[in-house]
Coordinates of C-alpha atoms and ligand atoms in Angstrom, one line a residue:
M227 CA -9.2 -1.8 -12.5
R228 CA -11.5 -3.0 -15.1
V229 CA -10.0 -3.7 -18.0
R230 CA -11.6 -5.1 -20.1
V231 CA -10.6 -6.4 -24.8
L232 CA -12.2 -4.2 -27.4
G233 CA -9.9 -6.2 -30.3
S234 CA -7.8 -8.2 -30.4
A235 CA -6.9 -9.2 -33.9
A236 CA -3.7 -7.5 -35.5
G237 CA -4.1 -4.9 -38.7
G238 CA -6.8 -6.7 -41.0
G239 CA -8.8 -8.2 -37.9
F240 CA -9.4 -11.3 -38.5
P241 CA -10.9 -12.4 -41.0
Q242 CA -9.1 -10.4 -42.9
W243 CA -10.9 -8.5 -46.4
N244 CA -8.7 -9.8 -49.0
C245 CA -6.7 -13.4 -47.0
G246 CA -8.2 -16.5 -47.9
C247 CA -4.9 -18.5 -45.3
P248 CA -6.2 -21.3 -44.4
N249 CA -7.1 -19.6 -41.0
C250 CA -9.2 -16.7 -42.5
R251 CA -10.5 -19.2 -44.8
G252 CA -11.7 -21.9 -41.7
V253 CA -13.7 -19.4 -40.2
R254 CA -15.5 -17.5 -42.3
A255 CA -16.6 -21.1 -43.1
G256 CA -16.8 -22.5 -39.7
T257 CA -15.0 -25.4 -40.3
I258 CA -12.2 -24.3 -37.7
A259 CA -12.6 -23.6 -34.1
A260 CA -11.8 -20.5 -33.6
T261 CA -13.5 -17.0 -33.5
A262 CA -13.5 -14.3 -35.3
R263 CA -11.5 -11.3 -33.9
T264 CA -12.0 -7.1 -34.8
Q265 CA -8.5 -4.9 -34.9
E266 CA -6.9 -4.4 -31.4
S267 CA -8.3 -1.8 -28.9
T268 CA -8.9 -1.9 -25.2
A269 CA -11.1 0.3 -22.7
V270 CA -9.6 0.1 -19.5
S271 CA -11.6 2.5 -16.1
A272 CA -10.1 2.3 -12.5
D273 CA -14.1 3.5 -11.3
G274 CA -16.3 2.2 -15.3
E275 CA -17.7 5.2 -15.3
A276 CA -15.0 7.1 -17.1
W277 CA -12.9 4.4 -19.9
F278 CA -9.6 5.4 -21.9
L279 CA -9.3 3.0 -24.5
L280 CA -6.1 2.5 -25.3
N281 CA -5.3 2.4 -29.7
A282 CA -8.6 3.1 -32.2
S283 CA -8.7 0.8 -34.6
P284 CA -10.9 0.6 -37.7
E285 CA -13.3 -0.7 -36.2
I286 CA -13.9 1.8 -33.2
R287 CA -17.8 1.7 -33.7
G288 CA -18.1 -1.5 -33.6
Q289 CA -16.8 -2.1 -30.8
I290 CA -17.7 1.0 -28.8
E291 CA -20.9 -0.6 -30.0
S292 CA -20.4 -4.0 -29.1
F293 CA -19.5 -2.7 -24.5
P294 CA -22.2 -1.2 -23.0
A295 CA -19.8 0.4 -20.8
L296 CA -18.9 3.0 -23.6
H297 CA -22.9 3.9 -24.6
P298 CA -24.3 7.6 -24.4
R299 CA -25.5 7.9 -21.1
G300 CA -27.9 11.1 -22.9
P301 CA -28.8 13.4 -25.8
R302 CA -24.4 14.0 -26.1
D303 CA -22.2 12.4 -24.5
S304 CA -20.0 10.1 -24.3
P305 CA -17.9 7.5 -21.4
I306 CA -14.2 7.8 -23.4
A307 CA -13.4 10.3 -21.6
G308 CA -9.4 9.5 -23.7
I309 CA -7.6 7.9 -25.7
L310 CA -4.1 6.9 -26.0
L311 CA -2.0 5.7 -28.4
T312 CA 0.9 3.4 -28.8
N313 CA 2.2 4.0 -32.5
G314 CA 1.2 5.2 -35.6
D315 CA 0.1 1.9 -37.2
L316 CA -3.6 3.2 -39.1
D317 CA -5.1 -0.1 -37.3
H318 CA -4.6 1.6 -34.5
C319 CA -5.6 5.6 -35.1
L320 CA -8.1 5.3 -38.0
G321 CA -10.4 5.5 -35.9
L322 CA -9.9 9.0 -34.5
L323 CA -11.2 9.6 -37.2
S324 CA -14.3 8.1 -37.2
L325 CA -15.0 10.1 -34.2
R326 CA -15.6 12.7 -36.1
E327 CA -19.4 13.3 -34.7
S328 CA -18.5 16.6 -32.6
H329 CA -17.2 16.2 -30.0
P330 CA -14.8 16.8 -28.8
L331 CA -11.3 14.4 -28.2
T332 CA -8.2 13.5 -26.0
V333 CA -5.7 11.6 -27.2
Y334 CA -2.6 10.5 -25.9
A335 CA 0.8 10.1 -27.5
T336 CA 3.9 10.8 -27.9
D337 CA 4.7 13.5 -30.4
R338 CA 6.1 12.4 -32.5
V339 CA 3.1 10.5 -32.9
R340 CA 1.2 12.7 -33.3
R341 CA 2.6 14.6 -35.7
G342 CA 3.1 11.3 -38.1
F343 CA -1.3 11.6 -37.8
T344 CA -2.6 15.6 -37.7
E345 CA 1.0 17.1 -40.0
D346 CA -0.1 16.7 -44.9
N347 CA -2.8 15.2 -43.4
A348 CA -6.0 16.8 -44.6
L349 CA -8.8 14.7 -43.5
Y350 CA -7.1 15.3 -39.9
R351 CA -8.8 19.0 -40.3
T352 CA -11.9 17.0 -40.0
L353 CA -11.4 17.3 -36.1
E354 CA -10.1 20.5 -36.4
R355 CA -14.0 21.8 -37.3
F356 CA -14.4 24.1 -34.7
H357 CA -11.6 24.6 -31.0
G358 CA -11.3 22.5 -28.5
Q359 CA -12.2 19.7 -30.5
V360 CA -9.2 17.5 -29.8
T361 CA -7.0 17.9 -27.1
W362 CA -3.3 16.0 -27.6
R363 CA -1.3 15.3 -23.6
A364 CA 1.6 14.2 -24.8
L365 CA 3.7 11.7 -23.5
E366 CA 7.2 11.0 -22.8
P367 CA 8.9 7.8 -22.1
G368 CA 9.5 7.7 -18.7
R369 CA 7.6 10.6 -17.5
E370 CA 4.3 9.1 -15.7
E371 CA 1.0 10.8 -16.8
E372 CA -1.9 12.2 -15.2
L373 CA -5.0 10.8 -17.4
V374 CA -7.7 12.9 -16.9
G375 CA -11.3 12.9 -17.4
P376 CA -12.6 15.9 -20.7
H377 CA -13.2 18.8 -17.6
G378 CA -9.4 17.9 -16.4
E379 CA -11.5 15.7 -14.0
P380 CA -9.1 12.9 -12.1
S381 CA -10.1 9.0 -13.7
G382 CA -7.3 7.4 -10.8
L383 CA -5.4 6.6 -13.6
A384 CA -2.2 7.3 -14.5
V385 CA 0.3 6.3 -17.7
E386 CA 3.6 6.3 -18.0
A387 CA 5.2 5.4 -21.8
V388 CA 7.6 2.8 -22.3
A389 CA 10.0 3.5 -25.3
L390 CA 9.9 0.3 -27.4
P391 CA 11.0 -1.7 -30.3
G392 CA 10.3 -1.0 -32.6
K393 CA 9.1 0.9 -36.2
P394 CA 7.7 3.9 -38.1
P395 CA 4.5 2.8 -39.1
V396 CA 4.2 1.6 -42.7
H397 CA 2.8 4.6 -44.8
L398 CA 5.4 7.3 -43.2
M399 CA 8.6 5.1 -44.1
G400 CA 11.5 7.2 -45.1
R401 CA 10.2 10.2 -44.9
S402 CA 12.4 11.3 -41.3
P403 CA 14.5 8.6 -39.4
P404 CA 13.0 6.4 -37.2
D405 CA 12.9 7.6 -33.5
G406 CA 12.8 6.4 -30.0
E407 CA 8.6 7.4 -29.8
D408 CA 7.6 5.9 -33.0
N409 CA 6.6 2.8 -30.8
V410 CA 5.6 2.5 -27.4
G411 CA 3.6 0.5 -24.5
F412 CA 2.6 1.7 -21.2
R413 CA 2.5 1.4 -17.8
I414 CA -0.9 2.2 -16.5
R415 CA -1.7 3.3 -13.0
E416 CA -4.1 3.0 -10.8
R417 CA -3.8 5.3 -8.1
A418 CA -6.2 3.3 -5.4
T419 CA -4.2 0.1 -5.7
D420 CA -1.6 0.7 -7.2
R421 CA -2.2 -2.3 -10.1
V422 CA -0.3 -2.0 -13.0
L423 CA -1.1 -3.3 -16.9
A424 CA 1.5 -3.1 -18.7
Y425 CA 0.0 -2.8 -22.4
V426 CA 2.9 -4.0 -24.5
S427 CA 0.8 -4.6 -28.0
S428 CA 3.9 -4.1 -30.7
V429 CA 7.1 -4.9 -29.8
A430 CA 10.3 -6.2 -32.2
A431 CA 13.1 -7.6 -28.9
V432 CA 12.8 -8.4 -25.4
T433 CA 15.1 -5.7 -24.5
P434 CA 16.6 -4.6 -20.6
A435 CA 13.6 -2.4 -21.5
V436 CA 10.9 -3.9 -22.3
R437 CA 11.3 -6.2 -18.8
D438 CA 11.3 -3.1 -16.9
A439 CA 8.0 -2.5 -18.6
L440 CA 6.3 -5.6 -17.6
A441 CA 8.3 -5.2 -13.9
G442 CA 5.5 -5.9 -10.8
A443 CA 2.7 -5.8 -13.7
A444 CA -0.5 -7.2 -12.0
C445 CA -1.5 -8.3 -15.4
V446 CA 0.5 -7.9 -19.0
F447 CA -0.2 -7.9 -22.3
F448 CA 1.6 -8.5 -24.9
D449 CA 2.6 -8.7 -28.9
G450 CA 1.0 -12.2 -30.7
T451 CA 0.8 -10.7 -34.1
F452 CA 2.7 -13.9 -35.4
W453 CA 3.9 -17.0 -33.6
S454 CA 7.1 -18.0 -35.9
N455 CA 9.6 -15.5 -37.8
D456 CA 8.5 -16.5 -41.5
E457 CA 4.8 -17.1 -41.4
L458 CA 3.5 -15.6 -43.9
I459 CA 6.4 -17.2 -46.0
A460 CA 5.3 -20.5 -44.8
L461 CA 1.5 -19.6 -46.3
G462 CA 2.8 -18.0 -49.4
L463 CA 1.8 -14.1 -48.3
G464 CA 4.6 -12.2 -49.4
G465 CA 8.4 -12.3 -48.4
Q466 CA 8.2 -10.3 -44.4
R467 CA 9.6 -11.4 -41.6
A468 CA 8.0 -11.1 -38.7
E469 CA 11.3 -8.8 -37.7
D470 CA 10.5 -7.0 -40.3
M471 CA 7.5 -5.4 -39.1
A472 CA 9.1 -5.1 -35.7
H473 CA 7.2 -8.0 -34.5
L474 CA 9.1 -11.2 -32.4
P475 CA 7.1 -13.5 -32.8
V476 CA 5.3 -15.8 -29.7
G477 CA 7.1 -19.6 -30.8
G478 CA 10.6 -20.8 -31.0
P479 CA 14.1 -20.9 -29.0
G480 CA 13.9 -16.8 -29.9
G481 CA 10.3 -16.2 -29.8
S482 CA 7.9 -14.1 -26.7
L483 CA 7.8 -17.3 -25.0
A484 CA 10.5 -18.4 -24.2
A485 CA 11.9 -15.3 -23.7
L486 CA 9.2 -14.6 -20.6
A487 CA 9.1 -18.0 -19.6
D488 CA 10.5 -16.6 -16.2
H489 CA 7.8 -14.0 -16.0
R490 CA 4.9 -14.8 -13.5
G491 CA 3.0 -13.5 -11.0
S492 CA 0.8 -12.0 -13.4
R493 CA -2.0 -12.6 -15.6
R494 CA -0.3 -12.3 -19.4
V495 CA -2.0 -12.6 -21.9
Y496 CA -1.7 -12.0 -25.9
I497 CA -2.6 -8.9 -27.7
H498 CA -2.5 -8.2 -31.4
I499 CA -3.3 -11.4 -33.2
N500 CA -2.3 -11.7 -36.8
N501 CA -4.5 -14.6 -38.3
T502 CA -2.3 -16.0 -39.2
N503 CA -1.0 -17.2 -36.1
P504 CA -1.4 -20.7 -35.4
I505 CA -3.0 -19.3 -31.7
L506 CA -6.3 -18.7 -32.8
R507 CA -7.0 -21.9 -33.0
D508 CA -8.4 -23.2 -30.2
D509 CA -7.7 -27.0 -30.8
S510 CA -4.2 -26.1 -32.1
P511 CA -0.6 -27.4 -30.5
E512 CA 0.3 -23.7 -30.3
R513 CA -2.1 -22.4 -28.0
A514 CA -1.9 -25.9 -25.8
A515 CA 1.9 -25.1 -25.6
V516 CA 0.8 -21.1 -24.6
E517 CA -2.4 -21.9 -21.6
A518 CA 0.4 -24.4 -20.5
A519 CA 2.8 -21.9 -20.2
G520 CA 0.6 -19.8 -18.5
W521 CA -0.6 -17.7 -21.4
T522 CA -4.0 -16.0 -22.2
V523 CA -4.7 -16.1 -25.8
A524 CA -7.0 -12.6 -25.9
H525 CA -10.3 -12.9 -27.7
D526 CA -12.6 -9.9 -28.5
G527 CA -14.7 -9.0 -25.1
L528 CA -12.8 -10.4 -23.1
E529 CA -12.5 -9.3 -19.4
I530 CA -10.0 -8.9 -16.6
E531 CA -10.5 -7.1 -13.3
L532 CA -7.1 -6.2 -11.5
Ligands
ZN126 ZN1 -5.9 -14.2 -43.2

């Protein structure tokens, strides 16, 4: 299985348009050791021909252009066989609306995420311009689903969605009670090798379900949004703690680095990194701690072969 990180930052990207935090200012000015990053999206393929995108970021156009394997092979064509959504956050879904140039799309999502994006959304009509423009394939937590090409052809990959601790997207908060299918992770299995990529880019806690999602995976991608719970507050960027936003911080005694210290033997990558997170700095002690524990901090363009 080939895995290519198209975007590694959390919502807003790095730097974020309206953010003057030390990281964002430093990366703009070139005064810190850090690299700009676009918002989270990852491409996977078993054969290098048919590709599946995990999440569709607002920066999808540039992300497709950044990776030649996603370029058209004919006058009207795309190697993108399908798009999988982990949740309904706009930084994971808005890219769908940018793929509106009359091209059939297949989207894999839980029923909950599909409804959140399609119902009461006049903009969605741009993806309903002809019959069959979007084919939704329902992901049910716990059931493995074949990933297929536009004509139903096998891709060599299958996905199991895993319900994870999370919350509904901000713009849908309060419209209906939280639901177990608001936020999922993926176990993407390559049929020929049985190798599994565990993709958990947004998660509020390490629960037994999360451990099950990671078990036996050859490669783990994990929520790297914040280093500490009060990161935004300490920088004067608002009153929300990481836990209020359903993100488990990386650092600290209760953080994912400590909680997953026993999880070794697989390639481990932090993704969905907020622009305030000190692990974005190549020379920070937090980056050193993460790397000493065997983790990689994802950057745009990172490629992994499983
Ligand atoms: Zn910032």
